[in-house]
CSV table of C-alpha atoms in Angstrom, one decimal:
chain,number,residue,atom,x,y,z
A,10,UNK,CA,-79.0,-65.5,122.6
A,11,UNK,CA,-82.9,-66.8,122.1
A,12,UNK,CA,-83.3,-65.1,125.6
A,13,UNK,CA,-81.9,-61.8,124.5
A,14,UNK,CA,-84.1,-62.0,121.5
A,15,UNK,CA,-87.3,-62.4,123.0
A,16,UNK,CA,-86.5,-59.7,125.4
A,17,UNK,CA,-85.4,-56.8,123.3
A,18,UNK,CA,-87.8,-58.1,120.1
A,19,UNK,CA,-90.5,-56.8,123.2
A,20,UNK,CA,-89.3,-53.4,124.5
A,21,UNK,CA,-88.4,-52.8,120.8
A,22,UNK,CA,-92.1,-53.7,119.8
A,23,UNK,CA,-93.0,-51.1,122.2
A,24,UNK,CA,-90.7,-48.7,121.2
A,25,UNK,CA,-91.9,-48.9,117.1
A,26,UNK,CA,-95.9,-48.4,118.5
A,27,UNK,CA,-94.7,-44.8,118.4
A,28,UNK,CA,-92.4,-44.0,115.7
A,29,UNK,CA,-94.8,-42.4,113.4
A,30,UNK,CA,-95.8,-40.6,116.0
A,31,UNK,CA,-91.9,-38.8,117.0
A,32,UNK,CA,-88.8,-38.5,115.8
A,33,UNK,CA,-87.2,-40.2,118.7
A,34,UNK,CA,-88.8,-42.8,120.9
A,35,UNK,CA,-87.7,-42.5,124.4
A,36,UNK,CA,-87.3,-46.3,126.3
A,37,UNK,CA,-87.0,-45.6,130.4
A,38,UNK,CA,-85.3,-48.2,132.2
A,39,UNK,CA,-85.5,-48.6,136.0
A,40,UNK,CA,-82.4,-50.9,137.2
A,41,UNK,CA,-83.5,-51.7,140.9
A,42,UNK,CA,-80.8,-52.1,143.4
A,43,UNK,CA,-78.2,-55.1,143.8
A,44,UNK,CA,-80.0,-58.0,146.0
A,45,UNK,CA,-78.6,-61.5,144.7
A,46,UNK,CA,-75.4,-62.7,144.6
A,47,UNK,CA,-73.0,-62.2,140.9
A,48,UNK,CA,-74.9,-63.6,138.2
A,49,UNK,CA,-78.3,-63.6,139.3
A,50,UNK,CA,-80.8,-60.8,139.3
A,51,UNK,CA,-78.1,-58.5,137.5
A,52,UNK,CA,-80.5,-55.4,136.8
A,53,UNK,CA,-78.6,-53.2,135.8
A,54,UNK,CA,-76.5,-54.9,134.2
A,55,UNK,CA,-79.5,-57.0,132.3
A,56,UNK,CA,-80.8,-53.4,131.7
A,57,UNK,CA,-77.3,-52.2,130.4
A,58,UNK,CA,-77.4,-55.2,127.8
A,59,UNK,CA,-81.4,-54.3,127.0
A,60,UNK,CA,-80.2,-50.8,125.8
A,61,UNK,CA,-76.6,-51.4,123.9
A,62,UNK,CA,-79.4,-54.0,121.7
A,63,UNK,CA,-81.8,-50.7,121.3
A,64,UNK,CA,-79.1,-48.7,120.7
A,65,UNK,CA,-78.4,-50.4,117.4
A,66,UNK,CA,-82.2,-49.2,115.5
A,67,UNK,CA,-82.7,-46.3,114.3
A,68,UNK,CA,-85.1,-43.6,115.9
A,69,UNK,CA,-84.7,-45.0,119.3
A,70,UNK,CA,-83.1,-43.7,122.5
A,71,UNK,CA,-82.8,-44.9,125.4
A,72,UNK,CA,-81.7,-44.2,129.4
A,73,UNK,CA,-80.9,-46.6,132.2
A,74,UNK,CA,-81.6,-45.3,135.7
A,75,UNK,CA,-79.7,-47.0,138.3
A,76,UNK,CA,-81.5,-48.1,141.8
A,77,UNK,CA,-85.1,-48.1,140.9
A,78,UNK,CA,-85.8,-44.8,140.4
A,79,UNK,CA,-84.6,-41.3,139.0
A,80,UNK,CA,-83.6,-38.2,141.1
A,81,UNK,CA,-85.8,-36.4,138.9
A,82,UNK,CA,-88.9,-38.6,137.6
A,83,UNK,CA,-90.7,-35.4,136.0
A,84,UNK,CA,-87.5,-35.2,133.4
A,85,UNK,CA,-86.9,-38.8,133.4
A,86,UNK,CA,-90.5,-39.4,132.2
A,87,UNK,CA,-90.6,-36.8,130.0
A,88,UNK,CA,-91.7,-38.2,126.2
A,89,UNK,CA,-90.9,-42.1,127.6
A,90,UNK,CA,-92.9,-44.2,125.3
A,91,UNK,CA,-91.9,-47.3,127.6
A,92,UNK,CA,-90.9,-47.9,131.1
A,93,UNK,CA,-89.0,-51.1,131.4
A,94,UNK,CA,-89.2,-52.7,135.0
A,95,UNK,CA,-86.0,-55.3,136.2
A,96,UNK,CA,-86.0,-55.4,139.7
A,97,UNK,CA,-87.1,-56.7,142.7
A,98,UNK,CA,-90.3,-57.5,143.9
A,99,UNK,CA,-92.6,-57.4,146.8
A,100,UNK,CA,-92.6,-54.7,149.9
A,101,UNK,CA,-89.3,-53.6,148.4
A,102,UNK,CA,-90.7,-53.2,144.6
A,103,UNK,CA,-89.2,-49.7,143.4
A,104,UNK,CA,-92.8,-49.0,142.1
A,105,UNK,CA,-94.8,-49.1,145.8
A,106,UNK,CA,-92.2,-46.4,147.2
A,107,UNK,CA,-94.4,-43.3,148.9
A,108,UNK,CA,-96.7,-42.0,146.1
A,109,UNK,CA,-94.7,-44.0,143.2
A,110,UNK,CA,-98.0,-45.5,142.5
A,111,UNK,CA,-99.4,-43.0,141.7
A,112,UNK,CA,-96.8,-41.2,139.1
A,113,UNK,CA,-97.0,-44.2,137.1
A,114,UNK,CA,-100.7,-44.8,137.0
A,115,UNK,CA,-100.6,-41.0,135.3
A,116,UNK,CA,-98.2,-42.1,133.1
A,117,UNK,CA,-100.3,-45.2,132.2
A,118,UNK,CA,-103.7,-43.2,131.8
A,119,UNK,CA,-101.5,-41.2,128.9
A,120,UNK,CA,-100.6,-44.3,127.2
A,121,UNK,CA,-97.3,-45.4,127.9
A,122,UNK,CA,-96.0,-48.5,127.5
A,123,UNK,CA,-94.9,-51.0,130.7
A,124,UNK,CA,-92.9,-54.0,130.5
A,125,UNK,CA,-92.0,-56.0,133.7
A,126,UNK,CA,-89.3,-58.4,134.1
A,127,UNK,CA,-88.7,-61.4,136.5
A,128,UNK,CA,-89.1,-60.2,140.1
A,129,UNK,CA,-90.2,-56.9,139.1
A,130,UNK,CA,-93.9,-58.7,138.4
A,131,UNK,CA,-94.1,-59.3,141.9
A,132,UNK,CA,-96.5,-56.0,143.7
A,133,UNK,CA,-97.9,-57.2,147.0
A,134,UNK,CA,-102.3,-58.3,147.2
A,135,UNK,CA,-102.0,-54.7,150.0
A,136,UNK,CA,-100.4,-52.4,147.2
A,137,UNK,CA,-99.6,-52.5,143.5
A,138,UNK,CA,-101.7,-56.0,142.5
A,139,UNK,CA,-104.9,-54.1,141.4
A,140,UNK,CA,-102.6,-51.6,139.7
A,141,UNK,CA,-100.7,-54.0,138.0
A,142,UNK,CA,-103.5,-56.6,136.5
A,143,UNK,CA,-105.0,-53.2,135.0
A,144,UNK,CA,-101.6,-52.3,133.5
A,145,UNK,CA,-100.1,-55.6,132.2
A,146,UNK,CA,-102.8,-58.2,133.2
A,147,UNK,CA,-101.2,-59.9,135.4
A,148,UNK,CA,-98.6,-60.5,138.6
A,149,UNK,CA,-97.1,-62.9,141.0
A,150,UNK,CA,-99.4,-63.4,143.9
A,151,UNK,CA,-98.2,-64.7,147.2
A,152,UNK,CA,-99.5,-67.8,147.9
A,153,UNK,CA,-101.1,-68.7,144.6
A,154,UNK,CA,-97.8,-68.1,142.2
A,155,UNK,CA,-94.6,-70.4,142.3
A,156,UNK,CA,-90.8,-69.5,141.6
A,157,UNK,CA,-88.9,-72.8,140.5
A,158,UNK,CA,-85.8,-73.0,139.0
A,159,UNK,CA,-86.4,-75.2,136.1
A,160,UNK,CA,-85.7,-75.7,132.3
A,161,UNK,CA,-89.0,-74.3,130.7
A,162,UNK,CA,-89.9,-76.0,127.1
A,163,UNK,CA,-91.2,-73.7,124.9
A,164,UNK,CA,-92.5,-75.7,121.8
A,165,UNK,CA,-94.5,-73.6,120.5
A,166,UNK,CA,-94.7,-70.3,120.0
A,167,UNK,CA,-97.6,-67.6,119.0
A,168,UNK,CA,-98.1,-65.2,115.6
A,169,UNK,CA,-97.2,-62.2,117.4
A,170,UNK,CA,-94.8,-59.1,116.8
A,171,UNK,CA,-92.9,-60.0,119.9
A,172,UNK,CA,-92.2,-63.4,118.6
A,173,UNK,CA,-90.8,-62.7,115.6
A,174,UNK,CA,-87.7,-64.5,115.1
A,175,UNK,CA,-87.7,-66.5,117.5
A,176,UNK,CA,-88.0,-70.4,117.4
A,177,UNK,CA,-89.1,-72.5,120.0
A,178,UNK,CA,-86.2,-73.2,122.3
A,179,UNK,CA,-86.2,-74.7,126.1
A,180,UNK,CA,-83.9,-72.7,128.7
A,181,UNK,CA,-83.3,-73.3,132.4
A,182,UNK,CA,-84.2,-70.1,134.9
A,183,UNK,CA,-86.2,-69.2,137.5
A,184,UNK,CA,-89.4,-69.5,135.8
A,185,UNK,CA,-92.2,-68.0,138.0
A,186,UNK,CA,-95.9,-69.4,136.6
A,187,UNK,CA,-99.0,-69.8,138.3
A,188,UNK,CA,-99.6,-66.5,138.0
A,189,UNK,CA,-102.9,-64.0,138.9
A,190,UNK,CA,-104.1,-63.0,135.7
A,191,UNK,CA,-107.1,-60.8,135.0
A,192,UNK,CA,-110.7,-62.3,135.3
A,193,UNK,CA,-111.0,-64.6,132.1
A,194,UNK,CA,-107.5,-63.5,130.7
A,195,UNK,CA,-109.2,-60.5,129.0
A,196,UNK,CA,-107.1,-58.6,126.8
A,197,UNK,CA,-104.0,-60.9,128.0
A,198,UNK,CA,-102.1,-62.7,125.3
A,199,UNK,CA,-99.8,-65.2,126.2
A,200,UNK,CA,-96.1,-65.5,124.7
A,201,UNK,CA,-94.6,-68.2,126.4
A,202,UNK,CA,-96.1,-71.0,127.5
A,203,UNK,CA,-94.9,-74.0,128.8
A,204,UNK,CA,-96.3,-77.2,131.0
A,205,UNK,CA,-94.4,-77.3,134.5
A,206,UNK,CA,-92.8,-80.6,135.3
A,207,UNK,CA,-93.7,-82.5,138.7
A,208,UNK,CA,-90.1,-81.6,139.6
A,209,UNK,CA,-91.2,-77.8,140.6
A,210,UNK,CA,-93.7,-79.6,142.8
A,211,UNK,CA,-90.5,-80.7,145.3
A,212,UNK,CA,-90.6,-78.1,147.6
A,213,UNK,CA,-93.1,-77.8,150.8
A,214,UNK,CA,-95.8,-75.4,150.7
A,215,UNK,CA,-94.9,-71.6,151.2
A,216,UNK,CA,-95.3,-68.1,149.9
A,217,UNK,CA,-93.5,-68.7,146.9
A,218,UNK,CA,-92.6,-72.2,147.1
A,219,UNK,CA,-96.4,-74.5,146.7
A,220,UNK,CA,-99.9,-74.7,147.3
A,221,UNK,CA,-102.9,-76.6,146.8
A,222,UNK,CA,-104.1,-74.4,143.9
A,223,UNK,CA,-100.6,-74.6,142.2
A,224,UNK,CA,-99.9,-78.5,142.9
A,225,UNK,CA,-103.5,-79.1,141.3
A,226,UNK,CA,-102.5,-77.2,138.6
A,227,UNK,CA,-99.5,-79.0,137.8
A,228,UNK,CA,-101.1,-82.3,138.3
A,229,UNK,CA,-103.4,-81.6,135.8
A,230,UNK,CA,-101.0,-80.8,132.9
A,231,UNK,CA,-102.4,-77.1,132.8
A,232,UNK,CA,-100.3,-74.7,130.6
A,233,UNK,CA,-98.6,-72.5,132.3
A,234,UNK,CA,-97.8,-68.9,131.0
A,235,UNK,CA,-94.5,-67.2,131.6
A,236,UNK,CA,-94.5,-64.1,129.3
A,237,UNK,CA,-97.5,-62.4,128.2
A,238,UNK,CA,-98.6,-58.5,126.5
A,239,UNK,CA,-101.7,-57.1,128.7
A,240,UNK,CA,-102.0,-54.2,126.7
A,241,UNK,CA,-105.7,-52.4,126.3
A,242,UNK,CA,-107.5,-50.5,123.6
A,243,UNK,CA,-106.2,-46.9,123.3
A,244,UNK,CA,-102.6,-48.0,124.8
A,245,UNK,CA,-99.4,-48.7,123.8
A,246,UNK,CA,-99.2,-52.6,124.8
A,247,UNK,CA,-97.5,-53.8,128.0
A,248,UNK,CA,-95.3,-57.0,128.2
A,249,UNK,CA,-93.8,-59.6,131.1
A,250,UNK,CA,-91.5,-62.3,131.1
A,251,UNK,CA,-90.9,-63.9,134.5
A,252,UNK,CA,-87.8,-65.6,133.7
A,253,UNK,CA,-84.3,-63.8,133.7
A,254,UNK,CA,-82.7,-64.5,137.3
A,255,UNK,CA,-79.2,-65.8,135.6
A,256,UNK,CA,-77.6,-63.8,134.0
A,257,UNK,CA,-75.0,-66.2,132.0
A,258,UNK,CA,-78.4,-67.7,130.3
A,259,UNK,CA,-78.7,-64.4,128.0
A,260,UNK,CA,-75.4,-65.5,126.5
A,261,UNK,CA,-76.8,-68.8,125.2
């Protein structure tokens, strides 16, 4: 349940940045493809759950589109306020396909809102980082970022619109941290932050498994941030949450 919260308390944050502004606000989701086994990395089904919570306040529609993209992304974009993003990540991010880039970097200039969730954080350094640190302020970076499965304490939690609600709570998921941020975190706000156990540490180096960087960082008791808004002046802000690979966790 906290998880649910925190996740539909931000696309519906999004979502009320342009009430005034239209009778309906329009939330795109893009569902990528099934890659994980039952129960984890369930996007459409996570994104199927995202939109029966939306569904329930006033002024706001939404649409889920199934395999990472729409047949017809001109009429799909049409009026969005948001794009929600739960897929996978890397080469096979729905987002680097051909000139996808591109259609959402337009859609970004005119002020739409972007949140990214779990894998779907993860461009590669060739294609989509520079886009993405400019969108949301920040991404998963091979080699530098880390994808443990551990149970992430949240004690605290910040005076922000996305947070409210919600009380500190600790919840076991694939929490990715370590993550490429902006120079000097401008214009990045952190949601959740927690400080990574030595346990995440267990594994031998590896794209997404350690480095030196990441071990130094955990050695040294340095917060770690696993949901953040990157929004900038003049836009309607843009969220990530890098937990969310099981599925059975939103029930709790």
């Amino acid at each position: 349940m906290k998880r649910k919260l925190i996740i539909a308390a931000a696309v519906c944050l999004f979502a009320a940045a342009s009430i005034l502004a239209a009778e309906k606000t329009k939330i795109v989701f893009l569902a990528g493809s099934p890659s994980h086994g039952p129960g984890e990395h369930e996007h459409r089904a996570g994104c199927l759950l995202l939109k029966s919570c939306l569904d329930k306040v006033p002024s706001i529609t939404s649409v889920v589109y199934s395999n990472g993209w729409p047949d017809d992304p001109t009429a799909a974009f049409a009026d969005a306020a948001t794009i929600v993003v739960y897929s996978d990540g890397g080469g096979g991010h729905p987002l680097l396909q051909g000139e996808r880039l591109s259609t959402i970097s337009e859609l970004m200039n005119k002020g739409i809102g972007l949140v990214c969730i779990h894998y779907a954080v993860e461009p590669t350094k060739e294609k989509g980082e520079k886009e993405f640190l400019d969108w949301i302020g920040g991404a998963f970076e091979v080699n530098w970022s880390v994808n443990p499965t551990w149970n992430a304490d949240y004690k605290e939690l910040p005076n922000h619109p996305i947070t409210r609600g919600v009380k500190p709570f600790t919840i076991h998921d694939e929490w990715y941290f370590h993550m490429r941020f902006r120079d000097q975190m401008s214009g990045v706000t952190p949601i959740l932050t927690a400080i990574a156990p030595e346990s995440t540490m267990k594994r031998r180096d590896g794209t997404h498994e350690g480095n030196p960087a990441v071990r130094e960082a955990v050695k040294n008791l340095e917060p770690q941030h696993m949901a953040w808004a990157g929004g900038k002046k003049g836009r309607r802000p843009r969220f990530r949450l890098d937990g969310r690979a099981f599925s059975q966790e939103l029930g709790k």
